Tab-separated table of C-alpha atoms and ligand atoms in Angstrom:
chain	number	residue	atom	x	y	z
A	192	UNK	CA	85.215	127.801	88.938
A	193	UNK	CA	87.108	124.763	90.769
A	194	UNK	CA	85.226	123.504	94.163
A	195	UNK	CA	87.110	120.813	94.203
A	196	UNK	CA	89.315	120.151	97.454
A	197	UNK	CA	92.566	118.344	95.999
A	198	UNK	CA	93.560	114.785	98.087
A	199	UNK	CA	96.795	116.624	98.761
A	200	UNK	CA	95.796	119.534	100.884
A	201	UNK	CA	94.177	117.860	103.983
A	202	UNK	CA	97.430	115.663	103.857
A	203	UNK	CA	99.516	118.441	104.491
A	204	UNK	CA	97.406	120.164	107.256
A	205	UNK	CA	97.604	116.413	108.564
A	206	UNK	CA	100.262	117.536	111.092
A	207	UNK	CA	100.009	120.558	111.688
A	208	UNK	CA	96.423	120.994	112.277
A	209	UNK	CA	94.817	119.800	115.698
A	210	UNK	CA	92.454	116.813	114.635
A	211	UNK	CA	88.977	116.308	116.141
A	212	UNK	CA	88.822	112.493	116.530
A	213	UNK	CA	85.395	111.284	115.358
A	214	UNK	CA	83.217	109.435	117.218
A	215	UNK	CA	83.393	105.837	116.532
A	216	UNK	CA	81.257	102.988	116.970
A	217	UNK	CA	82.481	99.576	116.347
A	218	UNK	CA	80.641	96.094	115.802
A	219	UNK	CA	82.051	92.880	115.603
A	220	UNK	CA	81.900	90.962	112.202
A	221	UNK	CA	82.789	87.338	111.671
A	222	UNK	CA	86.536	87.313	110.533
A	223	UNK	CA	86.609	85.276	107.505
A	224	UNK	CA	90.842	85.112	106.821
A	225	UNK	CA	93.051	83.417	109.279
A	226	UNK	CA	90.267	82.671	112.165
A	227	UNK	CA	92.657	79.824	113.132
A	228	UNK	CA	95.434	82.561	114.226
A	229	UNK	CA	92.596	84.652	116.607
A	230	UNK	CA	91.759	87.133	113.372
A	231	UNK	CA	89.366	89.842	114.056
A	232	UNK	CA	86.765	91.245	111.581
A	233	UNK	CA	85.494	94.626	112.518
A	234	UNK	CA	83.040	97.715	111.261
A	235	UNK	CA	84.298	101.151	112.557
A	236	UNK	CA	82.108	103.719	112.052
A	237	UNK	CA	82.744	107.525	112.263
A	238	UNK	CA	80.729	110.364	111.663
A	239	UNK	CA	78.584	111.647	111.203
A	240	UNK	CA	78.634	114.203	108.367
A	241	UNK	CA	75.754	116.230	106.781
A	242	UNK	CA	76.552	116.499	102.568
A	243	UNK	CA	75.073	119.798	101.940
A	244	UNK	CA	73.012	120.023	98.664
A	245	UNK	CA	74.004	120.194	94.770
A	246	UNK	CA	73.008	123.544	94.729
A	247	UNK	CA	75.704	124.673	97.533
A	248	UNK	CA	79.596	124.159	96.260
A	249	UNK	CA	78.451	121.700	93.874
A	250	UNK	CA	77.699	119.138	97.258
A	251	UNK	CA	81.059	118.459	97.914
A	252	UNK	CA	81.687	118.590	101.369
A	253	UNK	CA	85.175	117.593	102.712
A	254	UNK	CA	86.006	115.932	105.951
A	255	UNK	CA	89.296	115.126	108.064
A	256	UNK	CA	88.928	113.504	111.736
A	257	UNK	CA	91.282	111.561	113.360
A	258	UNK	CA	90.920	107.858	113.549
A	259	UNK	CA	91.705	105.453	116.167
A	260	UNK	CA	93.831	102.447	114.337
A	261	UNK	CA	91.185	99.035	114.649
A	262	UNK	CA	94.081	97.266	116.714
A	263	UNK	CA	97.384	98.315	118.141
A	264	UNK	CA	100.373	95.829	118.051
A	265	UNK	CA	98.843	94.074	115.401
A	266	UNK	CA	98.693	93.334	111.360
A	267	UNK	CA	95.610	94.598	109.303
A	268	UNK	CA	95.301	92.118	106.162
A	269	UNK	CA	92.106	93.730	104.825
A	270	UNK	CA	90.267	97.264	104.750
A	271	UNK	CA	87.517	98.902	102.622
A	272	UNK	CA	85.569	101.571	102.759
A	273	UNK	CA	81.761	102.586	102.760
A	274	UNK	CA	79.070	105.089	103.427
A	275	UNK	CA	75.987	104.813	105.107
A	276	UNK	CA	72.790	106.840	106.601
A	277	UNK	CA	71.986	106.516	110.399
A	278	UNK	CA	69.685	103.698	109.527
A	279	UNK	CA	72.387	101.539	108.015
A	280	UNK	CA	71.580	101.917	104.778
A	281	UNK	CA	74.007	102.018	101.959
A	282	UNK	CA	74.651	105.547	100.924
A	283	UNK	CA	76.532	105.389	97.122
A	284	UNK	CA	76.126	106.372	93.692
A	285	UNK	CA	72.595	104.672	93.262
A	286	UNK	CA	71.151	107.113	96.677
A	287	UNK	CA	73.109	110.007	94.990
A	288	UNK	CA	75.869	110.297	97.831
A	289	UNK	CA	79.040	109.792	96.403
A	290	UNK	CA	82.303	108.598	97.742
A	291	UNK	CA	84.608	111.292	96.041
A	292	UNK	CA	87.888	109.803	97.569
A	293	UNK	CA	88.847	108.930	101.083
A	294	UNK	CA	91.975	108.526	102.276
A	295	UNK	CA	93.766	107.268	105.405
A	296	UNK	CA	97.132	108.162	106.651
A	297	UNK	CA	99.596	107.076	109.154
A	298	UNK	CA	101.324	109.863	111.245
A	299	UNK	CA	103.575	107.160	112.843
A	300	UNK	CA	105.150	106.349	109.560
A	301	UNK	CA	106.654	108.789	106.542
A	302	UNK	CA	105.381	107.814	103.116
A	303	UNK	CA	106.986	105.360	101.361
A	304	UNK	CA	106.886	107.708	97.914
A	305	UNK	CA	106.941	111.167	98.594
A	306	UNK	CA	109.066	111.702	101.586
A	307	UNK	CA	108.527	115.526	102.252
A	308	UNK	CA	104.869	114.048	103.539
A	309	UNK	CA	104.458	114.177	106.969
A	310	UNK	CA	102.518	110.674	106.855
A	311	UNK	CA	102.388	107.548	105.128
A	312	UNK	CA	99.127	107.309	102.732
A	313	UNK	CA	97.963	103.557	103.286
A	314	UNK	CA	94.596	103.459	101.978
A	315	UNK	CA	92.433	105.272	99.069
A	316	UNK	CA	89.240	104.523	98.236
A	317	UNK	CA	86.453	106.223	95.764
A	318	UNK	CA	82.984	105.261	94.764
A	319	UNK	CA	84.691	102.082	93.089
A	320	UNK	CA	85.302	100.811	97.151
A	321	UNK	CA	88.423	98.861	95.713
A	322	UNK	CA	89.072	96.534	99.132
A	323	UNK	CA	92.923	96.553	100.262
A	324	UNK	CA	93.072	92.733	100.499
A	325	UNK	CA	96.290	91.327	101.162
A	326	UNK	CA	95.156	87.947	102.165
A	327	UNK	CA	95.721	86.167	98.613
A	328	UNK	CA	98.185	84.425	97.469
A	329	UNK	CA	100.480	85.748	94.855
A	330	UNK	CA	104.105	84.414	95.328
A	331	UNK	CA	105.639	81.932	92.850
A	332	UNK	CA	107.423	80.421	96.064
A	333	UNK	CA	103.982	79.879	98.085
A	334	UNK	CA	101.267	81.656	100.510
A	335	UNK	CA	102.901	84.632	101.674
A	336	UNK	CA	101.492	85.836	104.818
A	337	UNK	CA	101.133	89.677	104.887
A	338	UNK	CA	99.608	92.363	106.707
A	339	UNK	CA	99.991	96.147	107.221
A	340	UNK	CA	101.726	96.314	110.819
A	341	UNK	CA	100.324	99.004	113.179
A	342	UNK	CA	103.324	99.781	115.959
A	343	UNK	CA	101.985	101.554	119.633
A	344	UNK	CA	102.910	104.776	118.131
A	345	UNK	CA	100.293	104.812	115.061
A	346	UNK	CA	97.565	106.958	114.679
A	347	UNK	CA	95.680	107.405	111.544
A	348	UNK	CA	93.826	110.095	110.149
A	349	UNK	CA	91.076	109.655	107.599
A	350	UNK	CA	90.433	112.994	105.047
A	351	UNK	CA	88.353	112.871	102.441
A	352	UNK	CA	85.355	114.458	100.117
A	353	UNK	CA	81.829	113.625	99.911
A	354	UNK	CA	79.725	114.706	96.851
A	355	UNK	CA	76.179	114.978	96.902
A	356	UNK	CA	73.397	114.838	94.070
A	357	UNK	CA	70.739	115.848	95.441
A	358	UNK	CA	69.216	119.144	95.853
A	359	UNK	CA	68.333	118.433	99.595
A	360	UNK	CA	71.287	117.714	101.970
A	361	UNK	CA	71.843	113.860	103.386
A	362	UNK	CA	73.734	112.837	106.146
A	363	UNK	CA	75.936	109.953	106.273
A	364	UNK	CA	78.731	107.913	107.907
A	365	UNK	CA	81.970	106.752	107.186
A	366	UNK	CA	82.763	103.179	107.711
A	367	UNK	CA	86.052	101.119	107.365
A	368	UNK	CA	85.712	97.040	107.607
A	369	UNK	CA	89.299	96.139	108.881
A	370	UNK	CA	90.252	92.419	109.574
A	371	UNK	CA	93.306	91.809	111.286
A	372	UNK	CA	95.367	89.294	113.611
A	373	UNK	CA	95.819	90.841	117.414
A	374	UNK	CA	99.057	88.828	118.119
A	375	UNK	CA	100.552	87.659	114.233
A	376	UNK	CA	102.677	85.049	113.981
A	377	UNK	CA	106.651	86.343	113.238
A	378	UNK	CA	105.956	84.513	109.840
A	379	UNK	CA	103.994	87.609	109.021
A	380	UNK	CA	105.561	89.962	106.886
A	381	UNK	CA	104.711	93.435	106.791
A	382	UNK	CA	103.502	94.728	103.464
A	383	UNK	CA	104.670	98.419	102.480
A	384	UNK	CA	102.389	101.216	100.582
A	385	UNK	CA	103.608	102.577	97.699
A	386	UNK	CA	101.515	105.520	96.342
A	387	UNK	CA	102.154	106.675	92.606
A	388	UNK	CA	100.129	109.292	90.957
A	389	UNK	CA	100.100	111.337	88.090
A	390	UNK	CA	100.440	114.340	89.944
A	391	UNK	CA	103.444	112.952	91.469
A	392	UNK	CA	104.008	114.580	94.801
A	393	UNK	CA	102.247	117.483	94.917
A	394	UNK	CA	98.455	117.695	93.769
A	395	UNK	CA	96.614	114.888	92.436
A	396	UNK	CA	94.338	116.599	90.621
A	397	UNK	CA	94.640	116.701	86.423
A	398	UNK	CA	92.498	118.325	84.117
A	399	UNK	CA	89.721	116.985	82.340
A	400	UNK	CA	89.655	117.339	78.541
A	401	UNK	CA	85.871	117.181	77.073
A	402	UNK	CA	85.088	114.927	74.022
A	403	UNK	CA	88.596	112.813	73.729
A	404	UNK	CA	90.867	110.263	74.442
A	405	UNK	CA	93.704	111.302	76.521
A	406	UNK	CA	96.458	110.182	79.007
A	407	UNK	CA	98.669	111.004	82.120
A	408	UNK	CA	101.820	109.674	82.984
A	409	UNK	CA	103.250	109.637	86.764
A	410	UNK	CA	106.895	110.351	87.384
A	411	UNK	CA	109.475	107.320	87.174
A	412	UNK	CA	109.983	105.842	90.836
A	413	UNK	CA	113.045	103.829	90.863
A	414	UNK	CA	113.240	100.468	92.975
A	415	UNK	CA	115.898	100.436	95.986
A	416	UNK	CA	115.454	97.516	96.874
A	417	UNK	CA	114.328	93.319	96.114
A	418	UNK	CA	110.129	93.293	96.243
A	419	UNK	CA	107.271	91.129	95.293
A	420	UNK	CA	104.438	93.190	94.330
A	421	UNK	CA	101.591	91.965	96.370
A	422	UNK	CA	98.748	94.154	95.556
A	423	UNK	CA	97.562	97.415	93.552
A	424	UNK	CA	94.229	99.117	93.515
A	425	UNK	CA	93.714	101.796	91.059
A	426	UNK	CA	91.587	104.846	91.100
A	427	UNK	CA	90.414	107.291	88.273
A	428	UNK	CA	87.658	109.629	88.027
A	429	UNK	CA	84.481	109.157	84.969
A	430	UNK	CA	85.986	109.248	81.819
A	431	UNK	CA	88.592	107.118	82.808
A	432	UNK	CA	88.817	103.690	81.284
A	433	UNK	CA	91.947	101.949	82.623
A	434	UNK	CA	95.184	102.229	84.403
A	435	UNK	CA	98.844	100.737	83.581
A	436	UNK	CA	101.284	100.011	86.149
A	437	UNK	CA	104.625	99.984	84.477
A	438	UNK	CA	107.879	98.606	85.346
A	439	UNK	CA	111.019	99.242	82.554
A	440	UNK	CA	108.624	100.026	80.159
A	441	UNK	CA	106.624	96.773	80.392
A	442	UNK	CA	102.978	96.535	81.714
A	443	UNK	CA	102.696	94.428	84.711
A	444	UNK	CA	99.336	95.266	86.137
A	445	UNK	CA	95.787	96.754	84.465
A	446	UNK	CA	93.195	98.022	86.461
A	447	UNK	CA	90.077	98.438	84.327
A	448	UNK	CA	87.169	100.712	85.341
A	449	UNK	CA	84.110	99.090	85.009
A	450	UNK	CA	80.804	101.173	84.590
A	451	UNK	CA	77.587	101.056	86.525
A	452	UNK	CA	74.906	99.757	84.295
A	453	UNK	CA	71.493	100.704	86.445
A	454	UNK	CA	69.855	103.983	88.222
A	455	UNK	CA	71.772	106.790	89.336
A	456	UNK	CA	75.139	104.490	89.142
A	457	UNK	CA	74.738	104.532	85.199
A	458	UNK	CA	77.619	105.554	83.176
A	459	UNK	CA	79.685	106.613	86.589
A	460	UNK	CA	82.597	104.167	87.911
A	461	UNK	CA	81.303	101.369	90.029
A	462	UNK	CA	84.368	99.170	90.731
A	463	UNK	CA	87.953	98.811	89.593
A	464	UNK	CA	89.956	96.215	89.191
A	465	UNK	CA	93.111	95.189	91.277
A	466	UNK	CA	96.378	93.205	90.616
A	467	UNK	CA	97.743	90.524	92.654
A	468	UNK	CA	101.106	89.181	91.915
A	469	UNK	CA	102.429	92.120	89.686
A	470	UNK	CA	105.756	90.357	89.689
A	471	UNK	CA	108.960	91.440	91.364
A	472	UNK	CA	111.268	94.232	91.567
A	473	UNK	CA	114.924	94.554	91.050
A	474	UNK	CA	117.396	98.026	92.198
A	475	UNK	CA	116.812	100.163	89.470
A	476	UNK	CA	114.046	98.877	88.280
A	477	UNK	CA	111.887	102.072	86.823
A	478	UNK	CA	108.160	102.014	87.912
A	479	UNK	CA	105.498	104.982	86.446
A	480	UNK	CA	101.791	105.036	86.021
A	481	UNK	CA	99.913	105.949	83.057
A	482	UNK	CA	95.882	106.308	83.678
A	483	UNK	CA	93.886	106.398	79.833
A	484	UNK	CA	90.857	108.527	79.420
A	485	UNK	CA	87.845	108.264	76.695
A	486	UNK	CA	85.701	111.449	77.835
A	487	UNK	CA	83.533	110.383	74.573
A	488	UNK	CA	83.082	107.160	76.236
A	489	UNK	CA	82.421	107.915	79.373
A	490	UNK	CA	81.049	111.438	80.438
A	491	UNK	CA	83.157	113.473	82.910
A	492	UNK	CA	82.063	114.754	85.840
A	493	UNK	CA	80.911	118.470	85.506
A	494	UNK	CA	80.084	121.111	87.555
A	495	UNK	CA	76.847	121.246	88.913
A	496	UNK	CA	75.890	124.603	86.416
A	497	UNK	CA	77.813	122.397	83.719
A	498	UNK	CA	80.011	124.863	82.456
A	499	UNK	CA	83.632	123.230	83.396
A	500	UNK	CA	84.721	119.872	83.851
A	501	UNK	CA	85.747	118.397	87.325
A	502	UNK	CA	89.911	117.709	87.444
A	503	UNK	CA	90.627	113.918	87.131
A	504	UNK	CA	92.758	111.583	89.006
A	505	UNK	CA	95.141	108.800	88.363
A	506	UNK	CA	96.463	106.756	91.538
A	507	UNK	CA	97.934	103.126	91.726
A	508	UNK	CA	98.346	102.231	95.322
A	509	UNK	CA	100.458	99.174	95.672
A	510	UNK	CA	101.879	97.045	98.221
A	511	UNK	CA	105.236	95.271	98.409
A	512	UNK	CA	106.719	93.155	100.776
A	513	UNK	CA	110.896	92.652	101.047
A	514	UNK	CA	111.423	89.951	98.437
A	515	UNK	CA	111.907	86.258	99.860
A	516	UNK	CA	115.309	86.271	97.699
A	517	UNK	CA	117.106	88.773	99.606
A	518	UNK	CA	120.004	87.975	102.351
A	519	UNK	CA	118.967	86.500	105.214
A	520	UNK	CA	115.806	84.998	104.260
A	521	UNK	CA	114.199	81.686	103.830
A	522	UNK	CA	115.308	80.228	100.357
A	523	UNK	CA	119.087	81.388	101.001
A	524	UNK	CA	119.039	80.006	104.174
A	525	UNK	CA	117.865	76.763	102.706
A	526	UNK	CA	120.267	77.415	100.016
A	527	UNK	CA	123.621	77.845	102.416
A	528	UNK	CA	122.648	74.710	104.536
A	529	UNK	CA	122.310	72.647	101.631
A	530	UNK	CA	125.593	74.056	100.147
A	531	UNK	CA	127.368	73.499	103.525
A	532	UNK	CA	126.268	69.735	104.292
A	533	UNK	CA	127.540	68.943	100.248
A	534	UNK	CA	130.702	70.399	100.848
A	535	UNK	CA	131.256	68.816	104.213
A	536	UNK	CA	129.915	65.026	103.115
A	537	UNK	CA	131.880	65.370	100.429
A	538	UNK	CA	135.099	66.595	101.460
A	539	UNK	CA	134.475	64.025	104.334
A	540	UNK	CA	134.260	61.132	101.914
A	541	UNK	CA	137.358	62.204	99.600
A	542	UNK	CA	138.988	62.200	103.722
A	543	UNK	CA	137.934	58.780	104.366
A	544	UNK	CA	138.707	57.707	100.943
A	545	UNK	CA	141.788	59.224	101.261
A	546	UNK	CA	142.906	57.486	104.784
A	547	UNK	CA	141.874	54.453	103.309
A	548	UNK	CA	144.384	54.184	100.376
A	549	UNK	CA	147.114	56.357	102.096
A	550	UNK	CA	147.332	56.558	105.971
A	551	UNK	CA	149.960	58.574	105.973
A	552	UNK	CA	148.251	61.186	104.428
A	553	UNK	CA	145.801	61.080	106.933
A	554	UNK	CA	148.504	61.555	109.681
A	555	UNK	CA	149.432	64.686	107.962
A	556	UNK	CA	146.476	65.955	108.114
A	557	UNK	CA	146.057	65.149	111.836
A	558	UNK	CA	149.082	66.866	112.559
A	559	UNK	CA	147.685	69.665	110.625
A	560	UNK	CA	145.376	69.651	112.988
A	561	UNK	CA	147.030	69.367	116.230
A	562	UNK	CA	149.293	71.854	114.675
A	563	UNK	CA	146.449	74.433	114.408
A	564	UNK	CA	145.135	73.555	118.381
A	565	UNK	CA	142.380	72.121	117.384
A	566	UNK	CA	141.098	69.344	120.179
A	567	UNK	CA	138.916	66.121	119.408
A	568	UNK	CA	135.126	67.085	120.791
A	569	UNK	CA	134.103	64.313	122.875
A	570	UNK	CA	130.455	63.829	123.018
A	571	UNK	CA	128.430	62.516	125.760
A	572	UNK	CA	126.990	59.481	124.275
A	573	UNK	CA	129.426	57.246	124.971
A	574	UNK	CA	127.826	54.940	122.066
A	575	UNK	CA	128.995	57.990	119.588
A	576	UNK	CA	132.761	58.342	120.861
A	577	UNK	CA	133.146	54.519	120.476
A	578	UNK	CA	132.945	55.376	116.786
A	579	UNK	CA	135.787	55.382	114.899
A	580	UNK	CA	137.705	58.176	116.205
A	581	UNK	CA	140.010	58.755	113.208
A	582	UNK	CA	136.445	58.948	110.964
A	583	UNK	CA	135.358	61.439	113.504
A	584	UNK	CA	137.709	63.427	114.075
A	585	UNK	CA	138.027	64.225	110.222
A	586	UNK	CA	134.590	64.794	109.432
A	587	UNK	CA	134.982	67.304	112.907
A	588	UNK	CA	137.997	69.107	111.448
A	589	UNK	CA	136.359	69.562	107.995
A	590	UNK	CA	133.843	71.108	109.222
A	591	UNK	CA	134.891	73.007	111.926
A	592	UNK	CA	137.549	74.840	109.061
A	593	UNK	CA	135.034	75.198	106.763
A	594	UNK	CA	132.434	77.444	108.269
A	595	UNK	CA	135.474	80.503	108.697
A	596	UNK	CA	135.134	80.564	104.520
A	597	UNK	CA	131.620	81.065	104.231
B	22	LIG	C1	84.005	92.255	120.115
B	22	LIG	O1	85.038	91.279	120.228
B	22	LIG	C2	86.035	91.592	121.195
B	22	LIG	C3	87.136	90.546	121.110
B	22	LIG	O2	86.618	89.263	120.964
B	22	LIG	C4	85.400	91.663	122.586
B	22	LIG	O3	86.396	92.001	123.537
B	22	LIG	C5	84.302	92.718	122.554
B	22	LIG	O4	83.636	92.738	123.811
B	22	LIG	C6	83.299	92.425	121.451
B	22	LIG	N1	82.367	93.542	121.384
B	22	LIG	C7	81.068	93.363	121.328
B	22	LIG	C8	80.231	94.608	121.273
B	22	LIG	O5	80.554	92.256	121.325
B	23	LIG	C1	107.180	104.723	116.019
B	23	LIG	O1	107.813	103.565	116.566
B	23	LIG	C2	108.706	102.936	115.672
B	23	LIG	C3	109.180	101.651	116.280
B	23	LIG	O2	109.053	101.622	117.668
B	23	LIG	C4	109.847	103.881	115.341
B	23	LIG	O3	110.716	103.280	114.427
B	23	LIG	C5	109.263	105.147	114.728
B	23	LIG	O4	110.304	106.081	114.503
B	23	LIG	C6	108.223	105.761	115.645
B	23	LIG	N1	107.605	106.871	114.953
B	23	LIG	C7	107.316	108.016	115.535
B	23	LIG	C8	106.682	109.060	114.694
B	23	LIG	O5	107.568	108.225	116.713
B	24	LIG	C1	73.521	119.737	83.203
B	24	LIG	O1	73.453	118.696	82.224
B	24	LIG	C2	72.564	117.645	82.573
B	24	LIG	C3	72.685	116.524	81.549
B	24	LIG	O2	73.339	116.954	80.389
B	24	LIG	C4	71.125	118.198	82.645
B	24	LIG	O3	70.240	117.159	83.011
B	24	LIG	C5	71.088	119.301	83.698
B	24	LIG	O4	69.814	119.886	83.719
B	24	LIG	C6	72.126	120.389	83.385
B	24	LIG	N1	72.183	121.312	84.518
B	24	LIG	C7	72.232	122.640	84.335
B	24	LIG	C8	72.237	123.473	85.587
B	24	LIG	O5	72.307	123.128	83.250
């Protein structure tokens, strides 16, 4: 008998459903990227939410409330996820309150993966609390400055499950620490979720196979476009022991699940690992997930009568930003001025050379000129149009006909 609420369904009652907002409290935290450009570090907390006991639907409890964005007009470049009980005490594996998943969605935006989903899925967290943190640096061409952009029309919704272990029922809150920069700088550029899962679009769930080492693969997601990878987090469920992302058949990122080693936490995922710099993408580059499984390894979650297995999961959220060597941006700009001012000091010293040894080729050129309406430019520094005017006027010309050609 399956309890178990899937990640999919709350995301597609996430517009059509009226949303009760939950009540939030927020506290400010001391911002510790990018204080310099007015950066804000805060704890949101919503809830709360009583986790009934083991005994009851195996103490899963799921939850979906609408959630105010932390900042509006702005760039988040860090998130994570956490429980806690009204005292402020950290609710998790070792207290027996689990953090099944959680995820947040934007209904402003469509997903960048799956584009029958009424909203973009930006952040996923389990009990590993993987932090979205898109502050490092990971480009071979420098600090990249990135954040997820939230526009006036944003508004997020947060679903998720809770699983209890106890046979008494807790109550806890949901909290989110966001940082982000109020008024970025245009040098920000906005970083883009990319959600792949081995259930591919429709349910994430998998099965479970007791007692052996096993794998899923996601379907192939083909690159439209020029990216840097900036960031993937990875989640699987116990039993899992690592993630590949893939790109042409070549690993570029593992996530490793790392076991907890004390209490209640024992021999139940604690953290995962995350990739920065995964590389780039071309068009047509082919990108699939494939999350490994060792259910003699680790044991899988069960049921709380034991008798079936709990499904498993394998997600890679990632997040690219528009590659820096696409048109329009800051190497080929570099890259056209430089090729312009060779071409034009160049041509302009074969000109001079040439009016040197042959002034009568330089007459036909002026003529060519006059002949095509173009004028001499006076300047206003009358220091400058004491220069040589036949110099001048070439180096003008030459210039002024090149830039039609580029
Ligand atoms: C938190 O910081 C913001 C911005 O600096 C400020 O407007 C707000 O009053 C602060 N809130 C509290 C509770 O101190
Ligand atoms: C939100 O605003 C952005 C930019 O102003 C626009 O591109 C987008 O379509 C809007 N989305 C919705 C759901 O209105
Ligand atoms: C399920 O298995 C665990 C460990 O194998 C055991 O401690 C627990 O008592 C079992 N629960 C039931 C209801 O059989």
């Amino acid at each position: 008998m399956r309890y178990h609420v899937s990640i999919l369904l709350p995301v597609l009652s996430v517009l059509t459903s009226a949303i009760v907002a939950a009540e939030i409290a927020t506290t400010n935290l001391t911002a510790q990227h990018f204080p310099e450009l007015g950066s804000r570090r805060v704890k949101t907390t919503y809830g709360s939410h009583v986790v009934q006991s083991r005994k009851e639907n195996d103490g899963m409890s799921q939850f979906q409330s609408a959630i105010a964005p932390p900042c509006v007009d702005c760039t988040i470049t860090f998130m994570q996820a956490g429980l806690e009980y009204l005292d402020g005490t950290t609710a998790d594996a070792t207290t027996n309150m689990w953090m099944h998943h959680v995820v947040l969605l934007n209904r402003g935006r469509k997903d960048s993966v799956c584009a029958d989903m009424p909203a973009q899925r930006f952040f996923a967290s389990g009990n590993e609390r993987t932090a979205i943190d898109l502050t490092s640096t990971f480009s071979a061409l420098g600090t990249q400055h990135l954040g997820y952009p939230v526009a006036e029309n944003d508004t997020f919704v947060g679903s998720g499950e809770l699983m209890n272990m106890l046979d008494t029922p807790q109550e806890v809150m949901l909290f989110m620490v966001w940082e982000f920069i109020p008024a970025p700088p245009i040098y920000f550029k906005p970083a883009v979720p990319f959600w792949l899962d081995v259930g591919g679009c429709g349910d994430s769930d998998v099965p479970a196979k007791p007692g052996k080492q096993f794998e899923y693969i996601s379907p192939v997601l083909t690159a439209s476009s020029h990216w840097d990878i900036a960031f993937i987090g990875g989640h699987l469920h116990d039993g899992g022991t690592h993630l590949d992302v893939i790109r042409n058949d070549e690993i570029v990122c593992t996530t490793e699940a790392l076991y907890g080693t004390s209490g209640f936490a024992t021999g139940h995922i604690a953290r995962m690992q995350s990739c920065l710099n995964a590389g780039s993408t071309l068009p047509g580059d082919q990108f699939y997930i494939k999350a490994y499984y060792d259910t003699n390894a680790h044991t899988p979650m069960t049921t709380a009568d034991n008798d079936t297995l709990e499904p498993v999961m394998g997600i890679a959220l990632a997040y690219l930003v528009a590659s820096e060597t696409t048109s329009g941006s800051w190497f080929s700009r570099v890259m056209l001025i430089y090729v312009v001012l060779t071409a034009v000091v160049v041509t302009g010293l074969a000109g001079l050379y040439t009016a040197r040894q042959r002034p009568d080729a330089l007459n036909r050129l002026l003529e060519h000129f006059r002949g095509r309406q173009w004028q001499r430019v006076r300047t206003t520094d009358p220091e400058t149009d004491g220069l040589d005017a036949e110099d001048g006027l070439l180096l003008h010309g030459q210039k002024q006909t090149k830039y039609p050609n580029i």
